[in-house]
mmCIF file of C-alpha atoms in Angstrom:
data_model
loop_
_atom_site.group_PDB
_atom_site.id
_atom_site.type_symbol
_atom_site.label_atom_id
_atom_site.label_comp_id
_atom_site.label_asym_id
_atom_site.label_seq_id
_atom_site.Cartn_x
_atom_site.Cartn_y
_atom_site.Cartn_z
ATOM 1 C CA UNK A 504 -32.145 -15.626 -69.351
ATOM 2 C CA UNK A 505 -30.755 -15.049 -65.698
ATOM 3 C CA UNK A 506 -32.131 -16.833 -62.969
ATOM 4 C CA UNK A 507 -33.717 -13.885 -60.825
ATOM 5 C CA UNK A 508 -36.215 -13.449 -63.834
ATOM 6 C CA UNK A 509 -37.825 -16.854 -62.630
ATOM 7 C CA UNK A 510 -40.616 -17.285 -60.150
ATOM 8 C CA UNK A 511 -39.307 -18.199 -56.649
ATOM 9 C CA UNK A 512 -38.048 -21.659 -57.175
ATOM 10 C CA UNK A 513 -35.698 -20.631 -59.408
ATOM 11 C CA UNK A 514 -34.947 -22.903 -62.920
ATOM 12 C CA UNK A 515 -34.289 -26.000 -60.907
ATOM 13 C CA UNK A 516 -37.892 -26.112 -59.952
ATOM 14 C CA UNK A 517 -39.275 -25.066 -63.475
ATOM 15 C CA UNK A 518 -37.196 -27.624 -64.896
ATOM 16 C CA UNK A 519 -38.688 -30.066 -62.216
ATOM 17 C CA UNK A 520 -42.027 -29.241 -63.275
ATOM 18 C CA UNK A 521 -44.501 -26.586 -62.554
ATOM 19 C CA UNK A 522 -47.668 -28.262 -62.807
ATOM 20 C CA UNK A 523 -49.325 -29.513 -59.933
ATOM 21 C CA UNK A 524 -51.441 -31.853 -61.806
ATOM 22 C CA UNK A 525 -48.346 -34.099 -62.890
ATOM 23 C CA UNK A 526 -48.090 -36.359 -59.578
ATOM 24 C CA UNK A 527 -46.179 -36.958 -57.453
ATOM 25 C CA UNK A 528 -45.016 -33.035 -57.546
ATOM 26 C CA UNK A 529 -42.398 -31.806 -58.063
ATOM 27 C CA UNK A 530 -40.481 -34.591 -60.427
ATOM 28 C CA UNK A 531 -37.017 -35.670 -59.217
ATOM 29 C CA UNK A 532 -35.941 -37.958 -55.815
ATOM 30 C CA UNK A 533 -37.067 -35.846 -53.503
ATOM 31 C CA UNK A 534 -38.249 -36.800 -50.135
ATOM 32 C CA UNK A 535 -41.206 -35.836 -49.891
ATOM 33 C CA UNK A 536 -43.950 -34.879 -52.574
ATOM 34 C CA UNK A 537 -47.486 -33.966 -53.166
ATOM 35 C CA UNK A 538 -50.211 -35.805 -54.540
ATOM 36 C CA UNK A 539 -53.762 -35.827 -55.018
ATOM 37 C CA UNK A 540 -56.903 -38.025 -54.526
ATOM 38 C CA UNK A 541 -57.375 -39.056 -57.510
ATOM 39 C CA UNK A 542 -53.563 -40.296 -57.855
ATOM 40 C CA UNK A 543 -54.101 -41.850 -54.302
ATOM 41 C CA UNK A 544 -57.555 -43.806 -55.619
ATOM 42 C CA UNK A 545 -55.776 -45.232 -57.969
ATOM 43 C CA UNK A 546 -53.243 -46.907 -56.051
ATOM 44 C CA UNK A 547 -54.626 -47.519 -52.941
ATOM 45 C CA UNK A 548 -54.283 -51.231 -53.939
ATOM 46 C CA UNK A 549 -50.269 -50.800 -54.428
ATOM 47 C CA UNK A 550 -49.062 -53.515 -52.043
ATOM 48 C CA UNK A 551 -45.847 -51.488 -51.205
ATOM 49 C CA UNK A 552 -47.667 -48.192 -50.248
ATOM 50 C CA UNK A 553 -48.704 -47.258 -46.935
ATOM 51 C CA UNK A 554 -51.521 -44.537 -46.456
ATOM 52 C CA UNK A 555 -51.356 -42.751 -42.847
ATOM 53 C CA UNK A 556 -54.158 -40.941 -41.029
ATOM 54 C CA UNK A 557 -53.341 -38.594 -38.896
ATOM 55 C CA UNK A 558 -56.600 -36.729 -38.048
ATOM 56 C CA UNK A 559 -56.701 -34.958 -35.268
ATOM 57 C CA UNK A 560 -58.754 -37.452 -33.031
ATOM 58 C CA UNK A 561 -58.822 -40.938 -32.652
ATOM 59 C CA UNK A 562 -62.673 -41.144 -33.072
ATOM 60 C CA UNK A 563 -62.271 -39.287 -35.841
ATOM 61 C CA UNK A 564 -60.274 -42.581 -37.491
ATOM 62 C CA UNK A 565 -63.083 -44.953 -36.508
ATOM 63 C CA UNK A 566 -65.683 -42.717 -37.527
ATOM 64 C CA UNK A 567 -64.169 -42.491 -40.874
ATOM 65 C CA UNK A 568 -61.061 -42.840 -43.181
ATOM 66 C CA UNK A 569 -59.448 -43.564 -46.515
ATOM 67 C CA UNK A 570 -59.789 -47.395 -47.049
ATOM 68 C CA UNK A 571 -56.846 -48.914 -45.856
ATOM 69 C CA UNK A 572 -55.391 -46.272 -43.688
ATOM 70 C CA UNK A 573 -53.509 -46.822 -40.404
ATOM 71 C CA UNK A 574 -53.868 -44.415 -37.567
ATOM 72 C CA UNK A 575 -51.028 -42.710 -36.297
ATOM 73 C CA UNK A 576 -50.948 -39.297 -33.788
ATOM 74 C CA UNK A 577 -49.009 -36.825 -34.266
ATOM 75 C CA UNK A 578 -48.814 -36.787 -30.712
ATOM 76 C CA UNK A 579 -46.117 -39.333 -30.658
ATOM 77 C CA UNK A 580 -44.036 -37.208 -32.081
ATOM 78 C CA UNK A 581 -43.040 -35.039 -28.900
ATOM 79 C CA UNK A 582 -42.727 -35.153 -25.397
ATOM 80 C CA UNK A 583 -41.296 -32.960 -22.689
ATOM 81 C CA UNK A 584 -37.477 -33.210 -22.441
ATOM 82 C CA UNK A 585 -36.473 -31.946 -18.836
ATOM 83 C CA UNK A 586 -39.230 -29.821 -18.824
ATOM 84 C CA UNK A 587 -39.013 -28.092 -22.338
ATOM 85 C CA UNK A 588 -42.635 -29.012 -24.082
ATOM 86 C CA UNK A 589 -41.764 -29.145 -27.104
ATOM 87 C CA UNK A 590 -39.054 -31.459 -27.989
ATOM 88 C CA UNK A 591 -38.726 -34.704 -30.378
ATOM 89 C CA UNK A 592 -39.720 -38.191 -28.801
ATOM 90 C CA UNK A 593 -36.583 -40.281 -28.611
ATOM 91 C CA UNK A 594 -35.246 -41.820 -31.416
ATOM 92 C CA UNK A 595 -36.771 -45.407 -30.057
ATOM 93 C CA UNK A 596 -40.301 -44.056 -29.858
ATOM 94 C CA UNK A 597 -39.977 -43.086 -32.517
ATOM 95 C CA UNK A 598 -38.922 -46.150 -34.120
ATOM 96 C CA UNK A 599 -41.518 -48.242 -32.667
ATOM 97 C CA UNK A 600 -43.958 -46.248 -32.789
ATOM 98 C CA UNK A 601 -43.368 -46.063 -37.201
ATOM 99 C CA UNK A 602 -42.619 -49.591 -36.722
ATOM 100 C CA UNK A 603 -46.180 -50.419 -35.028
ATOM 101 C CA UNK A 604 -47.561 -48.450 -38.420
ATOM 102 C CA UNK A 605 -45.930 -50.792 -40.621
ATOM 103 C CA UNK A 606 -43.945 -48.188 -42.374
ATOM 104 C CA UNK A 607 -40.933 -48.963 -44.245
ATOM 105 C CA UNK A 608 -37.853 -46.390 -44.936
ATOM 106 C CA UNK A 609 -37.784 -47.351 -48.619
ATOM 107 C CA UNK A 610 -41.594 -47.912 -49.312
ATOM 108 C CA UNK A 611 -43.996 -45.276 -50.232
ATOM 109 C CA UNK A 612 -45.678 -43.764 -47.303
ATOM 110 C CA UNK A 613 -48.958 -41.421 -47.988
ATOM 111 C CA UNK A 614 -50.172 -38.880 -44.948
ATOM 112 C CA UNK A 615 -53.319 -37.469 -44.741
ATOM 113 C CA UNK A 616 -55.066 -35.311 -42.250
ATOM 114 C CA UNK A 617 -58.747 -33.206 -41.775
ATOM 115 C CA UNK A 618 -61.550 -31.659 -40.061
ATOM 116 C CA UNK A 619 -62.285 -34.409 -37.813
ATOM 117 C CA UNK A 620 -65.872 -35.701 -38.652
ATOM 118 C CA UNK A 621 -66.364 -36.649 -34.904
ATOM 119 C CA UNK A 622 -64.052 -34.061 -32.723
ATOM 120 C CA UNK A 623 -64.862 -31.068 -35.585
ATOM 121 C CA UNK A 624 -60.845 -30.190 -34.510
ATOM 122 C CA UNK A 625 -58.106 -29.996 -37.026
ATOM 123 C CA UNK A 626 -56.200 -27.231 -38.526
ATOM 124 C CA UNK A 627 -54.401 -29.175 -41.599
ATOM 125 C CA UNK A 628 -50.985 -29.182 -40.391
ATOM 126 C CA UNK A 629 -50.821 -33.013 -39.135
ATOM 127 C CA UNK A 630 -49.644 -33.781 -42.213
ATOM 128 C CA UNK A 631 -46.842 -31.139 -42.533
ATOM 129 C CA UNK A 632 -45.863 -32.585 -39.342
ATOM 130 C CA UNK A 633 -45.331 -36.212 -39.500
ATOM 131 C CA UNK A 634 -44.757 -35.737 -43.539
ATOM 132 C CA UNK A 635 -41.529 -33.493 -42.156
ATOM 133 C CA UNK A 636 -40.808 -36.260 -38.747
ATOM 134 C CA UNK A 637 -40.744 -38.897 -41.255
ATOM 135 C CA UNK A 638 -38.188 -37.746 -43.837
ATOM 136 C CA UNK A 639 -36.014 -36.195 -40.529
ATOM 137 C CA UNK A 640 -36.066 -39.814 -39.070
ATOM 138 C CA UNK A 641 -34.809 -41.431 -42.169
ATOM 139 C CA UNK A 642 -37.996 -42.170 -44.751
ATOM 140 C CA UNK A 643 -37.353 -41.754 -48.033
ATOM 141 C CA UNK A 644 -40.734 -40.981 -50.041
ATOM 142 C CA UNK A 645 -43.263 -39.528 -48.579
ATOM 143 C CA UNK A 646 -46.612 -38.099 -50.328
ATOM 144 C CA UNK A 647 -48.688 -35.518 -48.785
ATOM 145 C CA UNK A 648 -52.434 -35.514 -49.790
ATOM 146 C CA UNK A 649 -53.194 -32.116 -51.185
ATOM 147 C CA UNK A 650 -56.410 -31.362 -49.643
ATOM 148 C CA UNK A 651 -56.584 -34.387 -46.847
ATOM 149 C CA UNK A 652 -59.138 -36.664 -46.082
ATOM 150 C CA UNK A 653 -61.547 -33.577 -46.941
ATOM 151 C CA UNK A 654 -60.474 -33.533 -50.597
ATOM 152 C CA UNK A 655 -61.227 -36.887 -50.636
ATOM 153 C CA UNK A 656 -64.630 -36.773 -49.416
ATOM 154 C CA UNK A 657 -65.762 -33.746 -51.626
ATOM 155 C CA UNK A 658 -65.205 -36.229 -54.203
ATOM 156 C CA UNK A 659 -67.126 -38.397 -53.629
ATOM 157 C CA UNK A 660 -64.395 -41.183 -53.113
ATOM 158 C CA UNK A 661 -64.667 -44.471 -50.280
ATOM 159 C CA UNK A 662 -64.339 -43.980 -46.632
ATOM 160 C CA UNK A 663 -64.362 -47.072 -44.459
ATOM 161 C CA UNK A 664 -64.314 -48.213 -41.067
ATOM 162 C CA UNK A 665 -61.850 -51.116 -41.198
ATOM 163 C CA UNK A 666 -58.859 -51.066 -39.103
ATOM 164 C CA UNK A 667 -55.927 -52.629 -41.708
ATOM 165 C CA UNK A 668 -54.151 -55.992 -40.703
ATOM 166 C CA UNK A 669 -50.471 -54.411 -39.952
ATOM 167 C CA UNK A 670 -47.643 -56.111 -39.752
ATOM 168 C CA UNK A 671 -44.950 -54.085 -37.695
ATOM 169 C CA UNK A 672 -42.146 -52.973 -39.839
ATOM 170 C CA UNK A 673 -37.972 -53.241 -39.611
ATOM 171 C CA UNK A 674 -38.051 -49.287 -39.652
ATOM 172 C CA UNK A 675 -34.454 -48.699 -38.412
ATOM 173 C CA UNK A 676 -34.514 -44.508 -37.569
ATOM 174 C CA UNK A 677 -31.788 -42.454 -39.669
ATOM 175 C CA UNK A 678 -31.716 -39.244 -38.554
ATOM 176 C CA UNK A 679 -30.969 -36.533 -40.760
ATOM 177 C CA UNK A 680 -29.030 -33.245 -38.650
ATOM 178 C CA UNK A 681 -29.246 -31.138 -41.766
ATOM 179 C CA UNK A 682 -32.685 -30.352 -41.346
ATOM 180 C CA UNK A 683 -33.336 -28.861 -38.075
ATOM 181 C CA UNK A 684 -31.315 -25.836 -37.026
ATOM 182 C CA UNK A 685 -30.129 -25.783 -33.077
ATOM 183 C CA UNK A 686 -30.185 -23.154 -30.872
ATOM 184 C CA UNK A 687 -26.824 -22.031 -30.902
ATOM 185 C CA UNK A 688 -26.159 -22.567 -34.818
ATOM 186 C CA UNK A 689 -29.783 -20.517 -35.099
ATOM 187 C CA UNK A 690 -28.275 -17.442 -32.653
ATOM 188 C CA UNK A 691 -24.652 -17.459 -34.604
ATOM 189 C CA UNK A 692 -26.795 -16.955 -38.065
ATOM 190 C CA UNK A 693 -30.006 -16.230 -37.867
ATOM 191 C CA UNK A 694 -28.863 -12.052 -38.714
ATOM 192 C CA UNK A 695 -26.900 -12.658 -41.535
ATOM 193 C CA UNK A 696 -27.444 -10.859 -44.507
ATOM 194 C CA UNK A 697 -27.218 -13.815 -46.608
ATOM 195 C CA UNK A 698 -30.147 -15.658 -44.053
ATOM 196 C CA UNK A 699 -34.173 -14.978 -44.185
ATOM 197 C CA UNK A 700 -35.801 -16.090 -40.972
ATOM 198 C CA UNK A 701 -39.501 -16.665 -41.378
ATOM 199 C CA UNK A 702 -42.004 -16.486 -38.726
ATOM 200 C CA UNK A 703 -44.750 -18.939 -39.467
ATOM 201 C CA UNK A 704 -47.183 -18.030 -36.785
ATOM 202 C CA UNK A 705 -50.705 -15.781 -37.491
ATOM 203 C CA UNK A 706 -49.824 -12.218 -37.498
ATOM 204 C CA UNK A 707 -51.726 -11.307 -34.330
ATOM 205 C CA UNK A 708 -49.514 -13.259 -31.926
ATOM 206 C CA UNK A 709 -46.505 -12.230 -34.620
ATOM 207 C CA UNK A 710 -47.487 -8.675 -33.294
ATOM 208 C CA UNK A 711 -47.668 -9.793 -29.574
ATOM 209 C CA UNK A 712 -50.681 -11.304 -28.317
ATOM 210 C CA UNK A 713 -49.499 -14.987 -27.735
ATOM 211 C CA UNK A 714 -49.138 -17.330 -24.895
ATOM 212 C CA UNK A 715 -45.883 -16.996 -24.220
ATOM 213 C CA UNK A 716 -44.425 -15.091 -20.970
ATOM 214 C CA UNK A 717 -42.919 -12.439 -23.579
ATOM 215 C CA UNK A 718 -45.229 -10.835 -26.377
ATOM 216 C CA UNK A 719 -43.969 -10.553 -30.201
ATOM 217 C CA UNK A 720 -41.323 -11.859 -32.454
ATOM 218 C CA UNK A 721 -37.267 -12.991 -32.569
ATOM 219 C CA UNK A 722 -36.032 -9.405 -33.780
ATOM 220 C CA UNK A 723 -35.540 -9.809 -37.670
ATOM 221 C CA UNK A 724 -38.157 -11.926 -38.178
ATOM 222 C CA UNK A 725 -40.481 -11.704 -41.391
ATOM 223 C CA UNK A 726 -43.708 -13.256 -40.818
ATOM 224 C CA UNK A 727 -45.172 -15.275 -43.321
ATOM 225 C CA UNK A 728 -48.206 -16.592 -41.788
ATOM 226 C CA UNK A 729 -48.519 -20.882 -42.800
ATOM 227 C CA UNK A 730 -52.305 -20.498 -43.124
ATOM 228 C CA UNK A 731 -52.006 -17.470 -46.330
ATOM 229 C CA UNK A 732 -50.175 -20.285 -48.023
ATOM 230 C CA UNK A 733 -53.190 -22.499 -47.942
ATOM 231 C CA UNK A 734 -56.843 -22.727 -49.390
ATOM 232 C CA UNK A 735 -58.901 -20.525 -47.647
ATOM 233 C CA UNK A 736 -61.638 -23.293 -47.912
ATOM 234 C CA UNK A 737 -59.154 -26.621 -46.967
ATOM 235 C CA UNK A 738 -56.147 -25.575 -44.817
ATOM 236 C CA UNK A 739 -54.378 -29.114 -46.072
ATOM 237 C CA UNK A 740 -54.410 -27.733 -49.984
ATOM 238 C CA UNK A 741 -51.937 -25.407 -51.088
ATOM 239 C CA UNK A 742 -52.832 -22.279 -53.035
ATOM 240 C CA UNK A 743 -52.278 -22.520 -56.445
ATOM 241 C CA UNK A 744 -48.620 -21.811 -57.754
ATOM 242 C CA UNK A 745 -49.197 -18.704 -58.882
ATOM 243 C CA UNK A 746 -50.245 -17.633 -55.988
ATOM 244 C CA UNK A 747 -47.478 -19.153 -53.800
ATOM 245 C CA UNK A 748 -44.972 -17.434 -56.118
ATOM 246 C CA UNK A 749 -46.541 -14.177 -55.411
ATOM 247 C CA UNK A 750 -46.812 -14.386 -51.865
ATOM 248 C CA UNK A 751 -42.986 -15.673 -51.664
ATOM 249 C CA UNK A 752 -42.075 -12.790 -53.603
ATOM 250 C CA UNK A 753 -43.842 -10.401 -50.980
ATOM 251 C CA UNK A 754 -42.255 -11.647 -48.361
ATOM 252 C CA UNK A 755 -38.525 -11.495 -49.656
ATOM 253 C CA UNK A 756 -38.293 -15.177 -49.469
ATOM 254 C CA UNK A 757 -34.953 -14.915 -51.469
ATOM 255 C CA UNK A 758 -33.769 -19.079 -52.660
ATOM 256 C CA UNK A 759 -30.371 -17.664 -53.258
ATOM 257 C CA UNK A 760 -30.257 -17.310 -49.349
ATOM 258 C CA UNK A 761 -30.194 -19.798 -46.318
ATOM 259 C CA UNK A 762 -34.342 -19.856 -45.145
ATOM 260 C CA UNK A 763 -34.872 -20.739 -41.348
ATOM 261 C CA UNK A 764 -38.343 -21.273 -40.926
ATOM 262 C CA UNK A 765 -39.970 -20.975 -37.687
ATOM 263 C CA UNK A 766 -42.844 -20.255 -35.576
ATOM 264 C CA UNK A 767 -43.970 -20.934 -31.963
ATOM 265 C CA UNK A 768 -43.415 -24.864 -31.158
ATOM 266 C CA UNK A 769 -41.720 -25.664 -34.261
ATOM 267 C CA UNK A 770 -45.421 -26.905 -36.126
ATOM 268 C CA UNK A 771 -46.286 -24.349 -37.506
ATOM 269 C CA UNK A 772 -43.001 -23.922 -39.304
ATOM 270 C CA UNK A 773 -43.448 -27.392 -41.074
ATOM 271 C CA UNK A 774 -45.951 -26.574 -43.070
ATOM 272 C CA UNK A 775 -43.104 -23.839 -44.632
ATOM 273 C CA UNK A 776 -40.073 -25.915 -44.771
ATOM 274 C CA UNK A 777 -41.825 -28.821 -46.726
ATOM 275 C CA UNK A 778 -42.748 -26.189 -49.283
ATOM 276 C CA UNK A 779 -39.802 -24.620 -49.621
ATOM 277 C CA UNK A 780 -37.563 -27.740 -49.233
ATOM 278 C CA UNK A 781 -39.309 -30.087 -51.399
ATOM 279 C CA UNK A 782 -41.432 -28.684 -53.753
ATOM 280 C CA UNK A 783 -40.269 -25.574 -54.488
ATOM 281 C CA UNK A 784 -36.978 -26.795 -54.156
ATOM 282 C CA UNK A 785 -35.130 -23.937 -52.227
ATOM 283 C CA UNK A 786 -31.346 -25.566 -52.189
ATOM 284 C CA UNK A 787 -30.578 -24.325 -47.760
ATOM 285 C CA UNK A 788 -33.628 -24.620 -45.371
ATOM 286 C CA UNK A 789 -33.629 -25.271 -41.769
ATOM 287 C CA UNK A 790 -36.361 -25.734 -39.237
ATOM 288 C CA UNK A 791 -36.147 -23.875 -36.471
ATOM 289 C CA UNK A 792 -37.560 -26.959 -34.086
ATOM 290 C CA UNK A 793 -37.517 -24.872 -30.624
ATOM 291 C CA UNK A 794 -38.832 -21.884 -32.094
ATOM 292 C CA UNK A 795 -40.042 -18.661 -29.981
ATOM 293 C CA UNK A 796 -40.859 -21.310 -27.409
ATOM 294 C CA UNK A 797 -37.337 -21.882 -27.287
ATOM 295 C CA UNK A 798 -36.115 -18.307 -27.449
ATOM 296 C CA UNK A 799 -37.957 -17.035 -24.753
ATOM 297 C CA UNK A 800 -36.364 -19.385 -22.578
ATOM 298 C CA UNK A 801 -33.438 -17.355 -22.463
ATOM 299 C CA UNK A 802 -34.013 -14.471 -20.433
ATOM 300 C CA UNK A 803 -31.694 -12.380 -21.685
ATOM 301 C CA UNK A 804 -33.088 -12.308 -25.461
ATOM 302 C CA UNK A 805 -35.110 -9.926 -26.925
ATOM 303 C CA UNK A 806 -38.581 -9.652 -28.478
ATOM 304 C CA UNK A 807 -39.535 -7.597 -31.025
ATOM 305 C CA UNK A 808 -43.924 -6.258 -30.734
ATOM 306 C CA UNK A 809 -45.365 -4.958 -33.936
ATOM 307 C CA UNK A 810 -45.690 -6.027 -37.408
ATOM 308 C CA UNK A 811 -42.371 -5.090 -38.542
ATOM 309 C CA UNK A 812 -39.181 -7.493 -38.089
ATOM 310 C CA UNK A 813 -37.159 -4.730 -36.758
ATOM 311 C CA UNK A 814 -39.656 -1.621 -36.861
ATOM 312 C CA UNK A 815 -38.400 -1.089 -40.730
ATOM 313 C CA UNK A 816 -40.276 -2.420 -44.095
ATOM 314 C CA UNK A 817 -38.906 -5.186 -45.463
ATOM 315 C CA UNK A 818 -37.992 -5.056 -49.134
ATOM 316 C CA UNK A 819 -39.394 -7.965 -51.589
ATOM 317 C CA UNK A 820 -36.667 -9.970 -53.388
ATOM 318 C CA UNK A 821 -36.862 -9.941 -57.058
ATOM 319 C CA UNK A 822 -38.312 -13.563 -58.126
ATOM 320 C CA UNK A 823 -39.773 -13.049 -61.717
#
């Protein structure tokens, strides 16, 4: 049976596995994974395994977390590089600041994020983030927690207000190029026939009603909005397969291609590249880490308004 007939991640990722219920998903030596709170319960006592909270607000940590849990920002992340707001921290914050977490390249790391109990903030994608900052920087298994620290809690399961006794780490930062697209690889490509280029941001400021000083899209980009991935209940859980299959087919989101996801500060676009990456095992994806925030810099380039990458339909790719 040819390949096309398959759902979007192709035979590799049937042959990985496509049940979400056999954790860590998919199967295979991957970097990062999913798993669930009931998988997480049970080894919460591992001594190698490190379980990082990531909620949105600091009070939000001491109000409540997942028993053992060390808190750790995304806000660490980035800083302003000669002005440009969205760029990676250097690669010694970094370091130190995954090294004041005790986490370890080659030890399992879990990340977890929710609707803060305290600030009522959060929007799910925390764990996209740091899951995606950690594997860039040279970790080697990380779990996501399908669902968060709010999948946890409608279970019933322990919270606790205990800060863990950390010892700080060796972490030694590896970074991996492959994953992030720059600017002038991302202008060479991004029209090729044989690239997709996915706009991760909601379709209203897609259309042109952002922040930024020009309105719309990069011309040729599809948008596939992160948050029609994701439970409409719990924006940290994943739709079901099925449904992810469906919507990837929609869009055109062609594996046999080179996928650069994006968005508007390069967030967003996480939450895209770890699925298609890692569990759905697309075989070429790049983040596009400056995004439109990056684009508009430049002047000279053009924006696209409207719901249309280039004011014509865009035709689904055959993925069944």
């Amino acid at each position: 049976m040819e390949e096309k007939m398959f759902t979007p991640g192709g035979m590799d990722r049937l042959q990985a596995t496509s049940d979400r219920e056999n954790i860590p998903y998919p199967r295979g030596d991957g970097k990062v994974k999913l798993v669930n709170s009931e998988w997480l319960d049970r080894h919460l006592s591992d001594a190698n395994l490190r379980v990082v909270d990531v909620q949105p607000n600091i009070h939000d940590y001491i109000q409540e977390h997942i028993p053992g849990a060390v808190y750790l920002t995304e806000g660490v992340l980035r800083v302003s590089n000669r002005g440009f707001p969205g760029s990676y921290s250097p690669n010694a914050c970094i370091q130190e600041s995954f090294r004041r977490a005790g986490i370890e390249a080659d030890s399992p790391v879990v990340v977890y994020t929710g609707k803060g109990a305290f600030s009522g903030a959060g929007d799910g994608l925390g764990q996209t983030m740091m899951a995606y900052t950690l594997a860039k920087y040279g970790h080697n298994t990380v779990y996501i927690l399908d669902g968060g620290i709010d999948a946890w809690k409608s279970e019933g399961r322990e919270l606790s207000q205990d800060y863990p006794a950390i010892e700080p780490s060796s972490f030694t930062v590896e970074v991996r190029d492959d994953y992030p697209i720059g600017y002038e690889e991302f202008v060479r490509i991004k029209d090729n026939d044989d690239v997709v280029l996915l706009d991760a941001r909601p379709a209203k400021v897609y259309e042109g009603k952002g922040a930024w000083r020009k309105a719309g899209h990069i011309p040729g980009a599809i948008n596939l909005p992160w948050r029609s991935l994701m439970d409409e209940a719990n924006p940290a859980r994943l739709k079901s397969n099925d449904e992810l299959d469906m919507i990837l087919e929609e869009h055109g989101v062609d594996r046999s291609k080179t996928v650069i996801c994006s968005c508007g500060t390069g967030r967003e676009a996480t939450n895209e590249f770890v699925l298609l990456k890692w569990l759905y095992l697309y075989p070429n994806v790049r983040l596009h880490e400056g995004a439109f925030t990056e684009w508009v810099t430049h002047p000279d380039n053009p924006v696209v308004e409207g719901p249309e990458p280039r004011g014509a339909s865009v035709e689904a790719a055959p993925a069944r």
